[in-house]
Short mmCIF file of N, CA and C in Angstrom, two decimals:
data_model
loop_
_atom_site.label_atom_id
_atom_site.label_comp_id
_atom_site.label_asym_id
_atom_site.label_seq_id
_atom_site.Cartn_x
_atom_site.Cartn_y
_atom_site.Cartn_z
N UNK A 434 -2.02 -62.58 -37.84
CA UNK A 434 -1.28 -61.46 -38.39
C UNK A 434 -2.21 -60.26 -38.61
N UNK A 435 -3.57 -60.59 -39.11
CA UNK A 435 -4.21 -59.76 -39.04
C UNK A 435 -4.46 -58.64 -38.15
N UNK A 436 -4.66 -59.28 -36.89
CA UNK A 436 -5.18 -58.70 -35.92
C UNK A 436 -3.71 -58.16 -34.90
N UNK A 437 -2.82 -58.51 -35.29
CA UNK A 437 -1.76 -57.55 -35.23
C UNK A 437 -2.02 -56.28 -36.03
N UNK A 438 -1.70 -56.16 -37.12
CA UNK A 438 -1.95 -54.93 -37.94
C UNK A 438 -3.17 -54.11 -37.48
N UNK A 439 -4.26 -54.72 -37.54
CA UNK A 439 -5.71 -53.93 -37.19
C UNK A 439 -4.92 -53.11 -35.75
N UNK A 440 -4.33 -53.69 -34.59
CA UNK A 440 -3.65 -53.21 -32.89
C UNK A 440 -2.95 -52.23 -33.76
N UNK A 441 -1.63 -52.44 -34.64
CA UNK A 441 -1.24 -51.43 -34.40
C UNK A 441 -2.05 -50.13 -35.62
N UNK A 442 -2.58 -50.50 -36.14
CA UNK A 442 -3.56 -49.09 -36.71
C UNK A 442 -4.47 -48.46 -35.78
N UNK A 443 -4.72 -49.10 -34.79
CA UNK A 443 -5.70 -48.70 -33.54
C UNK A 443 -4.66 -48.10 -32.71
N UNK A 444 -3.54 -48.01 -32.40
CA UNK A 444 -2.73 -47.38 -31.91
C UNK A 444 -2.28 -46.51 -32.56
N UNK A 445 -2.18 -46.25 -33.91
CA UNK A 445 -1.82 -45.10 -34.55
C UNK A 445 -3.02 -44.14 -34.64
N UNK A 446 -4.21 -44.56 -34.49
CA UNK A 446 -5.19 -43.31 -34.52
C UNK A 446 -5.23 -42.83 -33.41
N UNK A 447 -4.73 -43.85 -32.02
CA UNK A 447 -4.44 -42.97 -30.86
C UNK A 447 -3.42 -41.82 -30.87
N UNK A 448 -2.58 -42.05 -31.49
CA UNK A 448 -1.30 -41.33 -31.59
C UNK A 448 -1.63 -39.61 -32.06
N UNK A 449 -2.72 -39.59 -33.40
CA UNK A 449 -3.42 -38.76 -33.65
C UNK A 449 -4.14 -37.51 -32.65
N UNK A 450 -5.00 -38.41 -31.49
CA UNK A 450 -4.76 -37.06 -30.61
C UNK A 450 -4.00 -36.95 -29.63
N UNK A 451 -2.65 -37.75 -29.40
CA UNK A 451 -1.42 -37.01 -28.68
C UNK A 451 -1.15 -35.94 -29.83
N UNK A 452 -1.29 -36.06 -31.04
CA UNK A 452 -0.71 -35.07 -32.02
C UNK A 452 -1.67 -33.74 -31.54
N UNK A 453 -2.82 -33.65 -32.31
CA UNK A 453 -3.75 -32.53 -31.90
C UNK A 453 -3.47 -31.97 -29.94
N UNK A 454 -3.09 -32.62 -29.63
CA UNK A 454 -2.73 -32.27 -27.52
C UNK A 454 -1.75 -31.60 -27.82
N UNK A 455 -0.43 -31.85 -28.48
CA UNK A 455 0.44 -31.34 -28.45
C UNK A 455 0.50 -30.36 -29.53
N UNK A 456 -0.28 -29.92 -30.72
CA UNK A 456 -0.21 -28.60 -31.42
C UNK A 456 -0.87 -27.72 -30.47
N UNK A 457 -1.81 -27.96 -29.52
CA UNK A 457 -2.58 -26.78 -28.67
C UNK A 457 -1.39 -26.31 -27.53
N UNK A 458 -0.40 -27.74 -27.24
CA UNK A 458 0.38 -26.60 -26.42
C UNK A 458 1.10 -25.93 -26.33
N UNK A 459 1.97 -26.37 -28.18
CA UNK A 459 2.56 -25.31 -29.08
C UNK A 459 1.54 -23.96 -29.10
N UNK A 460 0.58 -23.61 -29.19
CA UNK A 460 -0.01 -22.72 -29.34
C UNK A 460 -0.03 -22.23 -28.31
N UNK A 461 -0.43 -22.57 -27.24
CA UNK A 461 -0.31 -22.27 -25.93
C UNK A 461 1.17 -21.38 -25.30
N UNK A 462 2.58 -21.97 -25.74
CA UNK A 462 3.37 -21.47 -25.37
C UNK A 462 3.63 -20.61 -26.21
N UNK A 463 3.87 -20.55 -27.41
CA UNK A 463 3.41 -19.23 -28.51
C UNK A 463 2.83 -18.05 -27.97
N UNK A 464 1.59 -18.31 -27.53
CA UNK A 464 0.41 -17.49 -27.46
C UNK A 464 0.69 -16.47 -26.16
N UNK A 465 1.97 -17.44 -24.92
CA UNK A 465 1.87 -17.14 -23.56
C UNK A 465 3.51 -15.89 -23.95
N UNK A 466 4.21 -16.52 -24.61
CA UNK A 466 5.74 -15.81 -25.10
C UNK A 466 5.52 -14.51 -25.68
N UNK A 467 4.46 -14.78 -26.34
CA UNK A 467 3.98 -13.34 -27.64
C UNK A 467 3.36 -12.10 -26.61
N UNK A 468 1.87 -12.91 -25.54
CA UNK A 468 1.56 -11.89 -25.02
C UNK A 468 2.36 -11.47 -23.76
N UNK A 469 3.46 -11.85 -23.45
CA UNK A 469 4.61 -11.32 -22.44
C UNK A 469 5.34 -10.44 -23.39
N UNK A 470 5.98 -10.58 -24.36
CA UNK A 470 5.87 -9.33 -25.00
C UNK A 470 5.22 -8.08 -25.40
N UNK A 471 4.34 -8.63 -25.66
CA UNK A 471 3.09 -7.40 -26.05
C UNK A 471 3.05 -6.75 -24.72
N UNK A 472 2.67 -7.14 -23.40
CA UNK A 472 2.38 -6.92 -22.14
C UNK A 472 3.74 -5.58 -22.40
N UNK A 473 5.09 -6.57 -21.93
CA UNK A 473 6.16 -5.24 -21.81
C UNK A 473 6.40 -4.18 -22.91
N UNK A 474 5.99 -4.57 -24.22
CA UNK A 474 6.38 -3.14 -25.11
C UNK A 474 4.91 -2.74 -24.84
N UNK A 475 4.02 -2.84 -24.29
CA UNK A 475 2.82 -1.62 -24.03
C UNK A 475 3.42 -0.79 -22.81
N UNK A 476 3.74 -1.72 -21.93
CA UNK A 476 3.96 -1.02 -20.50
C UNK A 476 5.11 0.20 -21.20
N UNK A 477 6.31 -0.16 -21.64
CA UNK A 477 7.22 0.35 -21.97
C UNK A 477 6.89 1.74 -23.01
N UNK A 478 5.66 1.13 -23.85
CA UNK A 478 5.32 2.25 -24.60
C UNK A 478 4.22 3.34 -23.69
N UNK A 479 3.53 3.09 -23.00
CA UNK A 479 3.07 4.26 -22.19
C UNK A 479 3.90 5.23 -21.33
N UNK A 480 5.00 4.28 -20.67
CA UNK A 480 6.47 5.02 -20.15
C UNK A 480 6.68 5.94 -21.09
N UNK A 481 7.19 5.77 -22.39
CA UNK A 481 7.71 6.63 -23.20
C UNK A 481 6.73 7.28 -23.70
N UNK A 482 4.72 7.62 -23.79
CA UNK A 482 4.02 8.58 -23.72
C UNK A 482 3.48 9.68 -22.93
N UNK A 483 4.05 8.90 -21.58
CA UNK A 483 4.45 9.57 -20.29
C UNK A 483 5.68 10.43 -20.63
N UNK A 484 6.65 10.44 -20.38
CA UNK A 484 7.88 11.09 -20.89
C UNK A 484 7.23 12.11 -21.69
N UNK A 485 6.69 11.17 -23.18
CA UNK A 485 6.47 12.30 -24.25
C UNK A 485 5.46 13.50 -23.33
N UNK A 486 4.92 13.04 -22.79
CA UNK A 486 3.82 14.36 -22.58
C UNK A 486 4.42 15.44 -21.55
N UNK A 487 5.65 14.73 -20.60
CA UNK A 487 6.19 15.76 -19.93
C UNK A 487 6.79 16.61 -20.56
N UNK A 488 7.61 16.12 -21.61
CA UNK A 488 8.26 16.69 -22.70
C UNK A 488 7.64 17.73 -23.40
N UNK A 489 6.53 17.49 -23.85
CA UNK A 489 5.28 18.22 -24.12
C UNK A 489 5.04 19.62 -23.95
N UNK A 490 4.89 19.59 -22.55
CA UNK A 490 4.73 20.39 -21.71
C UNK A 490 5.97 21.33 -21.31
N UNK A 491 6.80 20.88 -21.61
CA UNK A 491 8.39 21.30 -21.79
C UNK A 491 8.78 22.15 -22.78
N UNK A 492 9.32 23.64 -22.89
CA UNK A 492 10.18 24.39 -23.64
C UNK A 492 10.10 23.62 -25.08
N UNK A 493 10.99 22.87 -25.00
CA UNK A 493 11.45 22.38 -26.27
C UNK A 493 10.72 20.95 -26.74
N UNK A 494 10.19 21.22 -28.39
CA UNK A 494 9.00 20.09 -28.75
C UNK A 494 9.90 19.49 -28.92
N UNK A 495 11.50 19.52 -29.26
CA UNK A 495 11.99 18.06 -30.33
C UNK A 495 11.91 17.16 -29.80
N UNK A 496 12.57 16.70 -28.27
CA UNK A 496 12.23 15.60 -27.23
C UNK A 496 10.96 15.15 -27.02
N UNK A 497 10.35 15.61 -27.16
CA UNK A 497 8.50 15.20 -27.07
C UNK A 497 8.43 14.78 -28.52
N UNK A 498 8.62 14.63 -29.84
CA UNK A 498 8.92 14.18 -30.82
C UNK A 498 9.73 12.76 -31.09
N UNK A 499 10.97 13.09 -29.94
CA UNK A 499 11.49 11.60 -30.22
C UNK A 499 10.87 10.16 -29.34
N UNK A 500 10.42 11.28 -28.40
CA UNK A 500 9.29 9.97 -27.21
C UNK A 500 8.07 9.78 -27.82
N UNK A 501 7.89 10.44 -28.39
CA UNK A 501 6.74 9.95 -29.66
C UNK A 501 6.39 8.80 -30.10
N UNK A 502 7.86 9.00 -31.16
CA UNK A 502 7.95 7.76 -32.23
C UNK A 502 8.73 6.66 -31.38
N UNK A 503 9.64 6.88 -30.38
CA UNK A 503 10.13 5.63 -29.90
C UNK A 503 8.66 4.99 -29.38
N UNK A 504 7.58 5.52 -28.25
CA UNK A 504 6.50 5.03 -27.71
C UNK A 504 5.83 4.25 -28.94
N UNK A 505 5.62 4.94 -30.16
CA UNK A 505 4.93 4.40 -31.40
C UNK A 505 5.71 2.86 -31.88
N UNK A 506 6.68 3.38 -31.72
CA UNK A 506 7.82 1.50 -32.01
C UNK A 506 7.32 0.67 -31.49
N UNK A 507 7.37 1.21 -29.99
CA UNK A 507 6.66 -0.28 -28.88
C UNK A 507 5.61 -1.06 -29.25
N UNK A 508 4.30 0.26 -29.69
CA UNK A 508 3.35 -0.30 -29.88
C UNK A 508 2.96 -0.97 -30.97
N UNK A 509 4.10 -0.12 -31.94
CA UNK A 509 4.25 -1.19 -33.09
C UNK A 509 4.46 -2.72 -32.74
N UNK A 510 5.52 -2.90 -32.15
CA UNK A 510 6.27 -4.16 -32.36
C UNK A 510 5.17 -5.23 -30.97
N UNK A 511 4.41 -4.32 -30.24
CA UNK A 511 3.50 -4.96 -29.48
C UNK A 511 2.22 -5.50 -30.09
N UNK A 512 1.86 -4.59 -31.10
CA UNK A 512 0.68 -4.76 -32.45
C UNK A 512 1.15 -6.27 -32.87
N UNK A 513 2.14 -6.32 -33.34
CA UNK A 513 3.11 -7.74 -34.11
C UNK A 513 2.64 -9.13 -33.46
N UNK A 514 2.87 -8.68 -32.17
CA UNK A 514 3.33 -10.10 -30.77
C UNK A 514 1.74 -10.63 -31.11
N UNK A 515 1.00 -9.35 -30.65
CA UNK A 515 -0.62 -9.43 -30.50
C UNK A 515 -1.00 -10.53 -31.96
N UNK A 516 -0.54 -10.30 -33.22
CA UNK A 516 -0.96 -10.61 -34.58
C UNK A 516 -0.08 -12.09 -34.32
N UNK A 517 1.02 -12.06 -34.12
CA UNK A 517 1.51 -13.64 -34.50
C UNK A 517 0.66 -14.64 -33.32
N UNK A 518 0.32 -13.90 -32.08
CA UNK A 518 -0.96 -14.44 -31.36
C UNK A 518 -2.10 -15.13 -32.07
N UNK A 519 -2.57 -14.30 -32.94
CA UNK A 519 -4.30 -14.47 -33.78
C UNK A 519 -3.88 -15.25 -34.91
N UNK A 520 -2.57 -15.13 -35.63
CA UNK A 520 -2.19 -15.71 -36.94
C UNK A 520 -2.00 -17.14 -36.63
N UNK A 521 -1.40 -17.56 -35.30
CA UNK A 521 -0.85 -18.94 -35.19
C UNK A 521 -1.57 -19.92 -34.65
N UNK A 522 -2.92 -19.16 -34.41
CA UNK A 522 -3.97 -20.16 -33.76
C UNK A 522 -4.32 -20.97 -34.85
N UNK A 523 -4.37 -22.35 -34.36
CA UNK A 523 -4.81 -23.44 -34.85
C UNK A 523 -5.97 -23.12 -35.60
N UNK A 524 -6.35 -24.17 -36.42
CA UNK A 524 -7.33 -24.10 -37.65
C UNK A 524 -8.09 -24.79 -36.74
N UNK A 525 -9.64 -24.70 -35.88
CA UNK A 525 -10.44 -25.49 -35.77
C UNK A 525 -11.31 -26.33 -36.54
N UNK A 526 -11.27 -27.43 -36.43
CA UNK A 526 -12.30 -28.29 -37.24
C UNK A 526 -13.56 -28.52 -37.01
N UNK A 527 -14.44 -28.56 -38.11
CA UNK A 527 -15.77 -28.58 -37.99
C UNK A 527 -16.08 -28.86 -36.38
N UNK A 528 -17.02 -27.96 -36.15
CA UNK A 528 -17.88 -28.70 -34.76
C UNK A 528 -18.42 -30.03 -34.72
N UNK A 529 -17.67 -31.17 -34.91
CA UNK A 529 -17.95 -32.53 -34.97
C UNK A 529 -17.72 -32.87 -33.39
N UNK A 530 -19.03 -33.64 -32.52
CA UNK A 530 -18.49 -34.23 -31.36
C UNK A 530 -17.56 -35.02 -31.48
N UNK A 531 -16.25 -34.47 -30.88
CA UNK A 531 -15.15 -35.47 -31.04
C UNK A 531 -15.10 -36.39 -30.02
N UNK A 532 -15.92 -36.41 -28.97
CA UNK A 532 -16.17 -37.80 -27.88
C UNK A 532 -16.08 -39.05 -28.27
N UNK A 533 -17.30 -38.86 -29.20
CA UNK A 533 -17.99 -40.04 -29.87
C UNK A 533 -17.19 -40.84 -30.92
N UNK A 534 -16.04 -39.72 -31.37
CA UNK A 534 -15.02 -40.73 -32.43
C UNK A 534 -14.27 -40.96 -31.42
N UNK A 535 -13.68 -40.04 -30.56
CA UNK A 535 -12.89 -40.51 -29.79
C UNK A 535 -12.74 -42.10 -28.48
N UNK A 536 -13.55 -42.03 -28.20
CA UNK A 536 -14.70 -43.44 -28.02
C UNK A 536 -14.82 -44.54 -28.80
N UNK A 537 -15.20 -44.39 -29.76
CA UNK A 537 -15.11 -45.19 -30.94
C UNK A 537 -13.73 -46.17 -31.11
N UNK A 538 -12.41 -44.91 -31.42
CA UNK A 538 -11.53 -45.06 -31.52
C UNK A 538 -10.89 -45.88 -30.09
N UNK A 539 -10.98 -45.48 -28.71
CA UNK A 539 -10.21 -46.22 -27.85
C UNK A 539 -10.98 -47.52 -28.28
N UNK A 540 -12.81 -47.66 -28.11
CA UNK A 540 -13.25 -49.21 -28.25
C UNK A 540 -12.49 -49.84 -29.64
N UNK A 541 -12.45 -49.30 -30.17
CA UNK A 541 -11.83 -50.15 -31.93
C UNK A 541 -10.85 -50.52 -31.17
N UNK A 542 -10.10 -49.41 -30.33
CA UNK A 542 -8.11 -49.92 -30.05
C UNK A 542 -8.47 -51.23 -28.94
N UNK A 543 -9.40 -51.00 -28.34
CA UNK A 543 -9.50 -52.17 -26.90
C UNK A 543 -9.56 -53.38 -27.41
N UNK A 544 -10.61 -53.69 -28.47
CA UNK A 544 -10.83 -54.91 -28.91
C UNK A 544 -10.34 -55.22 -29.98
N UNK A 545 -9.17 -54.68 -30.57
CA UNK A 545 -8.53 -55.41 -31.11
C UNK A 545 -7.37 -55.97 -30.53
N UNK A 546 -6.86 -54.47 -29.55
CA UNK A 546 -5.50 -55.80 -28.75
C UNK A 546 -6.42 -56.77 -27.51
N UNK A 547 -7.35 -56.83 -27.34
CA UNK A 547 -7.95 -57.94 -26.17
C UNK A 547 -8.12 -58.98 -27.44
N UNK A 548 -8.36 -59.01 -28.53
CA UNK A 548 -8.49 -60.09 -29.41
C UNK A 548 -7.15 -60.93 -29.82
N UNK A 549 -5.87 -59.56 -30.14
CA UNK A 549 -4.71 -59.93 -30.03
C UNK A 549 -3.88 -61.14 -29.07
N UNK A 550 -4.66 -60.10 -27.88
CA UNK A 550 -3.84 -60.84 -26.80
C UNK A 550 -4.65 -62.24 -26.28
N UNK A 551 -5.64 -62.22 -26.81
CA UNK A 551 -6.70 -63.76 -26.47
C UNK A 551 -6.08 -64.35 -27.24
N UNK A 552 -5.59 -64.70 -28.83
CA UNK A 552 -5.31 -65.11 -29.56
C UNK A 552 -3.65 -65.26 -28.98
N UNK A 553 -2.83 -64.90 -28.61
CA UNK A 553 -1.93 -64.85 -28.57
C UNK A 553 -1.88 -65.14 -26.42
N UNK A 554 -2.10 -65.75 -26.52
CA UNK A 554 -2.16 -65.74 -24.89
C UNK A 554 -1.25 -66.76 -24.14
N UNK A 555 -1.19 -67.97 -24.76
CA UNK A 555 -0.28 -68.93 -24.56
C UNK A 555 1.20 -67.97 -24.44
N UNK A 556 1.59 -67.36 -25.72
CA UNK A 556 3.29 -66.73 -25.71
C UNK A 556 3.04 -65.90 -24.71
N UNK A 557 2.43 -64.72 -24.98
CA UNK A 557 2.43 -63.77 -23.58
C UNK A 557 2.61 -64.26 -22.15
N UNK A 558 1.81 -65.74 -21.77
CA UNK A 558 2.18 -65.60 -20.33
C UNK A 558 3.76 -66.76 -20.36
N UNK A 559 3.95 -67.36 -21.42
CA UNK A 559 5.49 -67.71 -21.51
C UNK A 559 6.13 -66.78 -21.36
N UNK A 560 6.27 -65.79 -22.18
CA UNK A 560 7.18 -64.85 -22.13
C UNK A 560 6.94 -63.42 -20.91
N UNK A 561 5.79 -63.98 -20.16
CA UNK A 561 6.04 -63.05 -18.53
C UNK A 561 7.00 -64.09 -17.79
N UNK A 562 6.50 -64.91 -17.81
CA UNK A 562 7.13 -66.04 -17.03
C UNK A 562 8.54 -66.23 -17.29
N UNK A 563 9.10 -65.82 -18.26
CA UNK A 563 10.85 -66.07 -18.75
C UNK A 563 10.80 -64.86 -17.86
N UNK A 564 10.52 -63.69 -18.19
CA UNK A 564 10.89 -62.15 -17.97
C UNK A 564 10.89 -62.28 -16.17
N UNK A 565 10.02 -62.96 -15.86
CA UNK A 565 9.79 -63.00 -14.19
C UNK A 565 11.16 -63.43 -13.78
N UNK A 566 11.24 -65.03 -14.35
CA UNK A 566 12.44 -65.70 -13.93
C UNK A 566 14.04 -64.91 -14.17
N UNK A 567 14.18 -64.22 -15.39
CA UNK A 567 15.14 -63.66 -15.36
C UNK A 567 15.40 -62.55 -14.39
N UNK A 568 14.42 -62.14 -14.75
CA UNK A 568 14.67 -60.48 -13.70
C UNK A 568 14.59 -61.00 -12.17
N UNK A 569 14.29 -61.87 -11.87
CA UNK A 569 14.18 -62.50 -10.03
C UNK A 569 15.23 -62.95 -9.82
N UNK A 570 16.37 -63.57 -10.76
CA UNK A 570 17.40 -64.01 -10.94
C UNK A 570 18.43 -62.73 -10.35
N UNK A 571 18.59 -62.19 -11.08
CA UNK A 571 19.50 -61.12 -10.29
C UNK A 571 19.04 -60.38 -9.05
N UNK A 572 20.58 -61.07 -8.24
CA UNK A 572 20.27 -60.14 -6.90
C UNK A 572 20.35 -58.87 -7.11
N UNK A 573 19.62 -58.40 -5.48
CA UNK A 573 19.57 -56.73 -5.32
C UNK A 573 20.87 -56.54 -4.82
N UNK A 574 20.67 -55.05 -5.32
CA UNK A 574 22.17 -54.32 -5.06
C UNK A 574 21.72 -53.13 -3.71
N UNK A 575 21.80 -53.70 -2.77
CA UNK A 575 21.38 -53.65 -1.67
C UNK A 575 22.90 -52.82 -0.73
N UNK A 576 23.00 -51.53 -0.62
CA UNK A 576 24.51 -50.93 0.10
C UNK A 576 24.46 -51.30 1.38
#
């Protein structure tokens, strides 16, 4: 029983870096969504400093005023994309070689289910051997 429990705690610290794999690619798609935004309200906001400056150059300032502040929005709301970018990055942890636990951790997980399964070896190949016979049992469904 023991060495059941020890397998599955050695499998739960594996589980640990599927966890850490999968916050980086939350971050990752975050990071890729935010700067596709940022990308189009810049593009969009130089369009509208373009404008403004033709405008500019134009008779009348009020239109060069409103391409202004709309261009200024963009870059506002592109400033934002950029920040929830830098804000949502993961907390790195100490510069610890994580090889070496990681290593650690698969050998801890190996030898406890190879101890498991030595200890337990008689049921296992009974119970391939039922699983063989059953599943060989049903014919193929062959059109």
């Amino acid at each position: 029983m023991n060495k059941m429990v020890n397998a599955a705690a050695a499998g739960m610290r594996l589980g640990g870096i599927h966890t850490r794999i999968q916050a980086k690619l939350r971050y990752a798609a975050t990071a890729a969504a935010a700067g596709v935004v940022a990308a189009v309200c810049m593009f969009v906001a130089l369009l509208w400093f373009d404008i403004a400056l033709w405008f500019y150059c134009a008779p009348r300032l009020g239109a060069a005023n409103a391409a202004l502040i709309c261009g200024g929005a963009f870059v506002l709301v592109a400033s934002i994309a950029v920040l929830i970018i830098v804000l949502t990055r993961p907390v790195a942890p100490r510069p610890v070689d994580n090889s070496a636990a990681a290593n650690a951790v698969a050998a801890n997980a190996i030898q406890e289910l190879s101890g498991f399964v030595g200890e337990h070896k008689s049921t296992i190949l009974i119970a391939a051997a039922l699983a063989g016979l059953i599943f060989g049992l049903q014919p193929s469904r062959r059109p």
